Amino acid sequence: MFRLFDSLKTFPKGGVHPPENKFSAGAAIEELPLPKMVHIPISQHIGAPSEPVVERGEAVKVGQIIAKSAGFVSANIHSSVSGKVAKIQNMIDSSGFVRTVISVRVKGDDWEESIDRSPDLVKEISIEAKDIIQKTLDNGIVGLGGAAFPSHVKLSVPRGKKAEYLILNGVECEPYLTADHRLMLEKADEIMVGAQILMKALDVTKCIVGIENNKLDAIEVMSQKAKDYEGISVQALKVQYPQGGEKQLIKAVINREVPSGGLPIDVGAVVHNVGTTYAVYQAVQKNKPLLERVVTLTGKSVSKPSNFMVRIGTPISELIEAAGGLPEDTGKIISGGPMMGKALTSTDIPVAKATSGVLIIPENESRRGVVEACIRCSKCVGVCPMGLEPYLLMTQGEKAMFEESENDRVMDCIECGSCVYECPSNRPLLDWIRLSKVKVNTIRKERAKN
């Protein structure tokens, strides 16, 4: 064990250490009972929303395509239940925006016959690289770490680029979430086979799984399993938020720095979350679409912090009930972790592919502090993992100085919230930076047209 701690790596720039509250780390993954109704968003990924291919009143099976990808950067959507399409309607999702959802009233649990539901591990990878990419497209696989980037796009290495490393993200640096932790403990073999599938698709021989050292049991299990799979190794990492960010993880694991405005492939790396890797295994070896995922339901007052296997589209209220109900002192409910998650306006909001957790915050911790004047302490600069000046970017956002903001690399902000966490004056730094990013993105699109 001493050797393990002695070899820990991390990223060198910025970062914070929020208090750790992994209450659900010991809770094995539990299958959530089927809901009566699911609301499946047609936009659960970066890129173009999918286009519905079912109509109201139509009967559907589990695993049936209900919305098809509408471009290269898009993803198929499958029904997570069997039953009848009750409505195609608009409702607020976890992003806070109104989106189109396909609501299915559940009847039975009738699966598409092409899906292998057996628990048998399938280790032999019998299909070619191009077919692996097609399988991830067909089965609607997207990144499950939060960004929901379509996986077939990541696997399609641009001409002139070369992947050298596959890096699996098992960091899970958000201080409450344990979904990836449990998956590594309970589905390690499937993740290893999934990694080999991704390695074949990318034509790489090296895969490194990055895991922070607050998950020693996962490091142990994954390290033991890796011995049976050629080219895969595990790298233990120091606990430092936001190490789960792609650029921070690449720097920590292979000491390469993704350039401003660049992508991981620019430095020879492709990063996939361990949950995504498990989904790829299921898609390729079991022909199973991405129709369920592990979700952590936790909080300081939650009576039964849990990790649930949840069908996509399940209302969050069902998870809360299964975890013992809504605590009386609830002040805020967040989709995701406390650092990067977003507050929910309703518990009717459905679980989507990117929903890694639901966090219930007590009333006494849910209010923002009184905003005071900036005291020029520079703490926000010191903790920014991207080397930005958050106090300056906030001021530029307040004064609508978006071109200056672009020049000062606002688009490099990964929205980790480290600056807000550290600010002694409770400045809403990230709110203004997010606004600037939206404005700068609009400016860039207009510029591209002209």
XYZ file of C-alpha atoms in Angstrom:
450
model
C 0.000 0.000 0.000
C 2.913 2.363 0.714
C 4.064 1.952 -2.893
C 0.595 2.904 -4.095
C 0.556 6.213 -2.218
C 4.151 6.829 -3.203
C 3.254 6.771 -6.900
C 0.177 9.004 -6.840
C -0.126 11.559 -9.622
C -2.332 14.598 -10.128
C -2.639 17.704 -12.291
C -0.330 20.527 -11.245
C -2.423 23.661 -11.725
C -5.202 24.837 -9.357
C -7.894 22.615 -7.885
C -9.695 22.480 -4.542
C -10.509 19.931 -1.841
C -14.224 20.004 -0.954
C -15.236 17.963 2.115
C -15.880 14.367 1.129
C -19.374 12.976 1.735
C -19.464 9.632 -0.058
C -22.378 8.340 2.052
C -23.511 5.892 -0.640
C -20.089 4.318 -1.294
C -21.059 1.115 0.523
C -24.477 0.808 -1.131
C -24.498 -1.914 -3.808
C -26.250 -1.071 -7.077
C -29.953 -1.777 -6.683
C -32.422 -2.072 -9.546
C -35.138 0.545 -9.216
C -38.688 -0.815 -9.717
C -40.313 0.109 -13.033
C -42.145 3.449 -12.919
C -45.709 3.836 -14.194
C -44.645 6.408 -16.762
C -41.333 7.540 -18.251
C -40.558 10.832 -19.990
C -37.668 10.284 -22.400
C -36.035 13.496 -23.737
C -35.103 13.468 -27.429
C -32.086 15.644 -26.612
C -29.887 13.966 -24.028
C -26.578 14.677 -25.689
C -24.363 17.372 -27.148
C -25.356 18.131 -30.742
C -28.574 17.973 -32.722
C -31.712 16.682 -30.954
C -32.938 13.362 -32.268
C -36.078 13.132 -34.375
C -39.056 11.124 -33.016
C -40.013 8.084 -35.106
C -43.020 6.971 -33.024
C -46.487 8.426 -32.646
C -48.964 8.802 -29.835
C -50.755 5.517 -29.112
C -48.005 3.376 -30.656
C -46.874 0.298 -28.713
C -43.132 0.088 -27.978
C -40.743 -2.504 -26.551
C -37.720 -2.036 -24.304
C -34.787 -1.189 -26.551
C -36.841 -0.003 -29.531
C -35.631 3.161 -31.277
C -38.079 5.987 -30.601
C -35.984 8.896 -31.920
C -33.208 8.778 -34.528
C -30.012 10.802 -34.539
C -30.289 13.914 -36.675
C -26.672 14.442 -37.666
C -23.107 13.264 -37.100
C -23.034 14.829 -33.623
C -26.273 13.336 -32.336
C -27.457 10.055 -30.811
C -30.289 7.563 -31.171
C -32.829 7.399 -28.345
C -34.427 4.083 -27.325
C -37.423 3.271 -25.213
C -36.377 2.185 -21.723
C -39.713 0.477 -21.051
C -42.482 -1.358 -22.851
C -45.946 0.118 -23.147
C -47.728 2.771 -25.214
C -46.620 6.226 -26.244
C -48.929 8.445 -24.196
C -47.738 11.844 -25.386
C -45.002 13.665 -27.240
C -44.848 16.855 -25.228
C -42.629 19.617 -23.905
C -41.403 19.651 -20.324
C -38.514 21.085 -18.292
C -35.511 18.777 -18.054
C -32.532 18.781 -15.707
C -30.859 21.546 -17.728
C -33.692 23.914 -16.778
C -34.774 24.295 -20.395
C -38.031 23.116 -21.961
C -37.365 20.099 -24.187
C -39.415 17.626 -26.171
C -39.971 14.309 -24.412
C -41.630 11.074 -25.467
C -43.843 9.914 -22.592
C -44.486 6.177 -22.438
C -47.090 4.594 -20.162
C -45.519 1.387 -18.851
C -47.115 -1.989 -19.460
C -45.177 -5.162 -18.666
C -41.468 -5.429 -19.419
C -41.293 -6.666 -23.006
C -37.776 -6.425 -24.485
C -36.553 -6.449 -28.083
C -35.539 -10.048 -28.835
C -32.168 -9.010 -30.295
C -30.908 -7.894 -26.845
C -28.881 -10.450 -24.862
C -30.075 -10.062 -21.255
C -28.036 -12.939 -19.827
C -25.421 -12.119 -17.147
C -22.757 -14.136 -19.010
C -19.494 -12.297 -19.628
C -18.608 -12.202 -23.341
C -14.855 -11.631 -23.643
C -14.191 -12.444 -27.307
C -14.409 -9.369 -29.511
C -15.405 -10.643 -32.926
C -16.246 -7.496 -34.894
C -14.072 -4.997 -36.758
C -13.242 -1.452 -35.648
C -15.687 0.222 -38.044
C -18.478 -2.055 -36.831
C -17.726 -1.140 -33.214
C -18.214 2.527 -34.072
C -21.453 1.695 -35.866
C -22.683 -0.295 -32.842
C -22.098 2.669 -30.510
C -24.030 4.876 -32.952
C -26.881 2.407 -33.367
C -27.232 1.903 -29.623
C -27.195 5.585 -28.666
C -24.027 5.499 -26.551
C -22.957 8.888 -25.176
C -20.509 9.954 -22.478
C -21.961 9.186 -19.050
C -19.562 11.387 -17.097
C -21.751 14.440 -17.582
C -21.031 15.963 -20.986
C -23.032 13.321 -22.932
C -20.805 13.606 -25.996
C -21.809 10.976 -28.600
C -19.266 8.153 -28.293
C -19.121 7.292 -32.006
C -17.782 10.798 -32.641
C -14.975 10.333 -30.112
C -14.090 7.015 -31.712
C -13.915 8.544 -35.203
C -10.347 9.871 -35.091
C -9.966 12.767 -37.581
C -7.707 12.286 -40.578
C -4.170 13.368 -39.723
C -4.569 12.599 -36.020
C -3.404 9.480 -34.198
C -4.633 8.088 -30.885
C -1.884 6.637 -28.674
C -3.676 6.253 -25.343
C -7.143 5.337 -24.229
C -7.710 6.834 -20.774
C -10.633 5.589 -18.697
C -12.058 8.115 -16.276
C -12.790 6.428 -12.950
C -11.914 9.543 -10.970
C -15.397 10.566 -9.766
C -14.081 13.697 -8.055
C -17.499 15.198 -7.179
C -17.558 14.830 -3.367
C -20.924 13.023 -3.015
C -21.207 10.776 -6.092
C -20.434 7.041 -6.041
C -22.095 5.639 -9.196
C -18.785 5.028 -11.010
C -17.195 3.726 -7.822
C -19.844 1.025 -7.425
C -19.764 0.162 -11.130
C -16.004 -0.471 -10.960
C -16.509 -2.755 -7.954
C -19.432 -4.684 -9.418
C -18.777 -4.703 -13.185
C -14.987 -4.630 -13.426
C -14.742 -7.448 -15.993
C -17.326 -5.833 -18.254
C -15.436 -2.526 -18.037
C -12.181 -4.300 -18.942
C -13.768 -5.913 -22.018
C -15.327 -2.545 -22.873
C -11.858 -0.990 -22.687
C -10.492 -3.588 -25.106
C -13.374 -2.876 -27.481
C -12.527 0.847 -27.377
C -8.813 0.075 -27.856
C -9.639 -1.945 -30.962
C -11.832 0.827 -32.354
C -9.091 3.402 -31.747
C -6.222 1.089 -32.804
C -4.261 1.757 -29.595
C -2.297 -0.690 -27.424
C -2.283 1.272 -24.169
C -5.180 1.949 -21.809
C -4.812 3.600 -18.400
C -7.645 3.720 -15.875
C -7.375 6.793 -13.609
C -8.941 6.381 -10.146
C -8.571 8.723 -7.149
C -7.164 7.131 -4.009
C -10.322 7.686 -1.967
C -11.570 4.545 -3.753
C -8.898 2.080 -2.657
C -11.197 -0.925 -3.047
C -11.921 0.040 -6.669
C -8.207 0.538 -7.337
C -7.543 -2.925 -5.915
C -10.327 -4.654 -7.873
C -9.564 -2.940 -11.167
C -5.806 -3.510 -10.777
C -6.335 -7.221 -10.205
C -8.662 -7.503 -13.203
C -6.308 -5.510 -15.434
C -3.689 -8.268 -15.087
C -5.900 -10.471 -17.259
C -6.305 -7.904 -20.041
C -3.347 -6.985 -22.251
C -2.375 -3.340 -22.431
C -4.581 -2.116 -19.548
C -3.173 -0.640 -16.338
C -4.553 1.341 -13.400
C -3.132 4.655 -12.221
C -3.978 5.731 -8.664
C -4.397 9.493 -8.378
C -4.351 12.013 -5.552
C -7.745 13.351 -4.517
C -8.027 16.750 -6.151
C -11.098 18.325 -7.706
C -11.689 18.720 -10.748
C -9.468 15.787 -11.732
C -12.402 14.229 -13.607
C -12.092 16.954 -16.242
C -10.620 15.490 -19.439
C -7.767 17.960 -19.674
C -6.850 17.594 -15.991
C -6.996 13.791 -16.203
C -4.788 13.670 -19.296
C -2.227 15.914 -17.602
C -2.296 13.790 -14.450
C -2.027 10.424 -16.198
C 0.286 10.972 -19.199
C 1.646 14.487 -18.471
C 0.436 15.970 -21.756
C -1.316 19.329 -21.969
C -4.252 19.839 -24.318
C -3.748 23.245 -26.006
C -6.250 26.094 -25.631
C -9.186 25.389 -27.934
C -7.811 21.918 -28.664
C -9.090 18.396 -28.094
C -7.569 15.389 -26.294
C -6.829 13.749 -29.644
C -4.441 16.666 -30.353
C -2.122 15.123 -27.737
C -2.845 11.528 -28.733
C -5.435 10.758 -26.070
C -9.075 9.692 -26.067
C -10.926 9.733 -22.728
C -14.013 7.706 -21.883
C -15.810 7.449 -18.558
C -15.917 3.975 -16.954
C -19.727 4.083 -17.112
C -19.553 4.794 -20.828
C -17.115 1.917 -21.232
C -19.577 -0.419 -19.522
C -22.305 0.839 -21.875
C -20.038 0.191 -24.874
C -19.516 -3.391 -23.652
C -23.269 -3.883 -23.460
C -23.845 -2.318 -26.881
C -21.198 -4.349 -28.706
C -21.323 -7.697 -26.870
C -25.004 -7.733 -25.847
C -26.598 -5.535 -28.512
C -28.123 -3.530 -25.679
C -28.907 0.157 -26.246
C -28.227 2.801 -23.612
C -31.589 2.685 -21.882
C -30.571 2.604 -18.201
C -27.713 3.828 -16.038
C -26.443 3.922 -12.445
C -27.588 6.999 -10.504
C -26.505 7.976 -6.980
C -29.251 9.369 -4.722
C -27.674 10.936 -1.665
C -27.494 13.806 0.816
C -26.734 14.445 4.486
C -30.355 13.956 5.564
C -31.281 11.165 3.142
C -32.274 8.107 5.189
C -30.969 5.579 2.661
C -28.195 6.937 0.403
C -28.265 4.618 -2.612
C -26.962 3.692 -6.026
C -29.775 2.697 -8.348
C -29.840 1.147 -11.822
C -32.488 3.396 -13.359
C -34.375 3.263 -16.656
C -33.875 6.482 -18.637
C -36.914 8.749 -18.315
C -37.811 7.714 -14.767
C -39.051 10.719 -12.734
C -36.557 11.708 -10.030
C -39.393 11.530 -7.471
C -39.269 7.719 -7.840
C -35.601 7.638 -6.811
C -36.276 9.874 -3.828
C -39.078 7.612 -2.610
C -36.894 4.524 -3.005
C -34.205 6.199 -0.881
C -36.572 6.852 2.018
C -38.449 9.935 0.865
C -37.731 13.652 0.780
C -36.101 14.817 4.039
C -38.027 17.505 5.956
C -35.063 19.878 5.964
C -34.630 19.823 2.164
C -33.568 23.189 0.788
C -32.434 22.279 -2.703
C -32.301 19.266 -5.044
C -29.397 19.094 -7.471
C -28.897 16.985 -10.572
C -25.245 15.909 -10.396
C -22.739 16.805 -7.733
C -22.495 19.964 -5.610
C -19.676 21.465 -7.700
C -21.009 21.156 -11.258
C -24.610 20.070 -10.770
C -27.690 22.156 -11.466
C -30.627 22.854 -9.140
C -33.880 21.177 -10.156
C -37.200 22.997 -10.267
C -39.295 19.851 -9.846
C -38.967 16.196 -8.840
C -40.989 15.261 -11.948
C -37.885 15.898 -14.069
C -36.742 12.631 -15.678
C -33.411 10.851 -15.403
C -31.396 11.321 -18.605
C -28.290 9.615 -19.949
C -26.047 12.197 -18.256
C -27.736 12.013 -14.831
C -24.967 10.639 -12.623
C -26.553 11.600 -9.326
C -29.265 13.432 -7.443
C -28.134 15.343 -4.369
C -30.513 16.612 -1.699
C -29.091 19.630 0.138
C -30.391 20.678 3.596
C -31.989 24.111 3.923
C -29.143 25.494 6.058
C -26.596 24.724 3.311
C -28.647 25.664 0.286
C -28.572 29.456 0.468
C -25.955 31.561 -1.214
C -23.913 33.905 0.969
C -24.296 37.687 0.702
C -22.354 38.950 -2.306
C -19.626 41.384 -1.277
C -17.063 43.439 -3.150
C -14.037 41.707 -4.657
C -11.084 42.134 -2.279
C -8.471 41.261 -4.931
C -7.249 38.252 -2.960
C -6.594 36.312 -6.205
C -7.767 33.036 -4.671
C -9.990 32.403 -7.722
C -6.913 32.676 -9.936
C -4.920 30.297 -7.749
C -7.493 27.501 -7.877
C -8.468 27.757 -11.555
C -7.233 24.524 -13.184
C -7.210 26.218 -16.589
C -5.000 29.142 -15.555
C -7.733 31.734 -16.110
C -8.548 34.921 -14.173
C -12.154 34.370 -13.046
C -12.511 37.765 -11.310
C -11.602 39.481 -14.596
C -13.893 37.292 -16.707
C -16.778 38.020 -14.322
C -16.240 41.768 -14.663
C -16.138 41.454 -18.442
C -19.402 39.525 -18.343
C -21.071 42.174 -16.154
C -19.971 44.925 -18.541
C -20.817 42.987 -21.740
C -17.154 43.059 -22.829
C -17.476 39.789 -24.704
C -14.718 40.267 -27.267
C -12.259 41.016 -24.441
C -13.593 37.973 -22.650
C -12.952 35.822 -25.703
C -9.384 37.133 -25.914
C -8.909 36.216 -22.246
C -9.910 32.586 -23.051
C -13.337 32.459 -21.425
C -14.167 29.480 -23.670
C -11.431 27.483 -21.925
C -13.464 27.585 -18.689
C -14.591 24.041 -17.815
C -17.215 25.383 -15.363
C -15.833 23.332 -12.464
C -16.849 25.965 -9.905
C -13.514 25.941 -8.054
C -13.376 29.753 -8.217
C -16.831 30.129 -6.631
C -15.993 27.560 -3.964
C -12.895 29.499 -2.940
C -14.173 33.106 -3.225
C -14.416 34.696 0.275
C -16.772 37.404 -1.050
C -19.386 34.980 -2.410
C -19.048 36.481 -5.890
C -21.209 34.760 -8.557
C -18.168 34.288 -10.773
C -19.395 31.257 -12.685
C -22.842 32.730 -13.433
C -21.272 35.599 -15.340
C -18.661 33.394 -16.981
C -21.376 31.040 -18.249
C -23.248 34.034 -19.687
C -20.080 35.207 -21.428
C -19.510 31.748 -22.912
C -22.994 31.762 -24.413
C -22.472 35.247 -25.866
C -19.001 34.449 -27.225
C -20.309 31.256 -28.808
C -23.014 33.296 -30.550
C -20.440 35.823 -31.737
C -18.295 33.023 -33.162
C -21.239 31.518 -35.061
C -22.091 34.907 -36.557
C -18.451 35.432 -37.468
C -18.357 32.054 -39.235
C -21.363 33.009 -41.387
C -19.668 36.174 -42.672
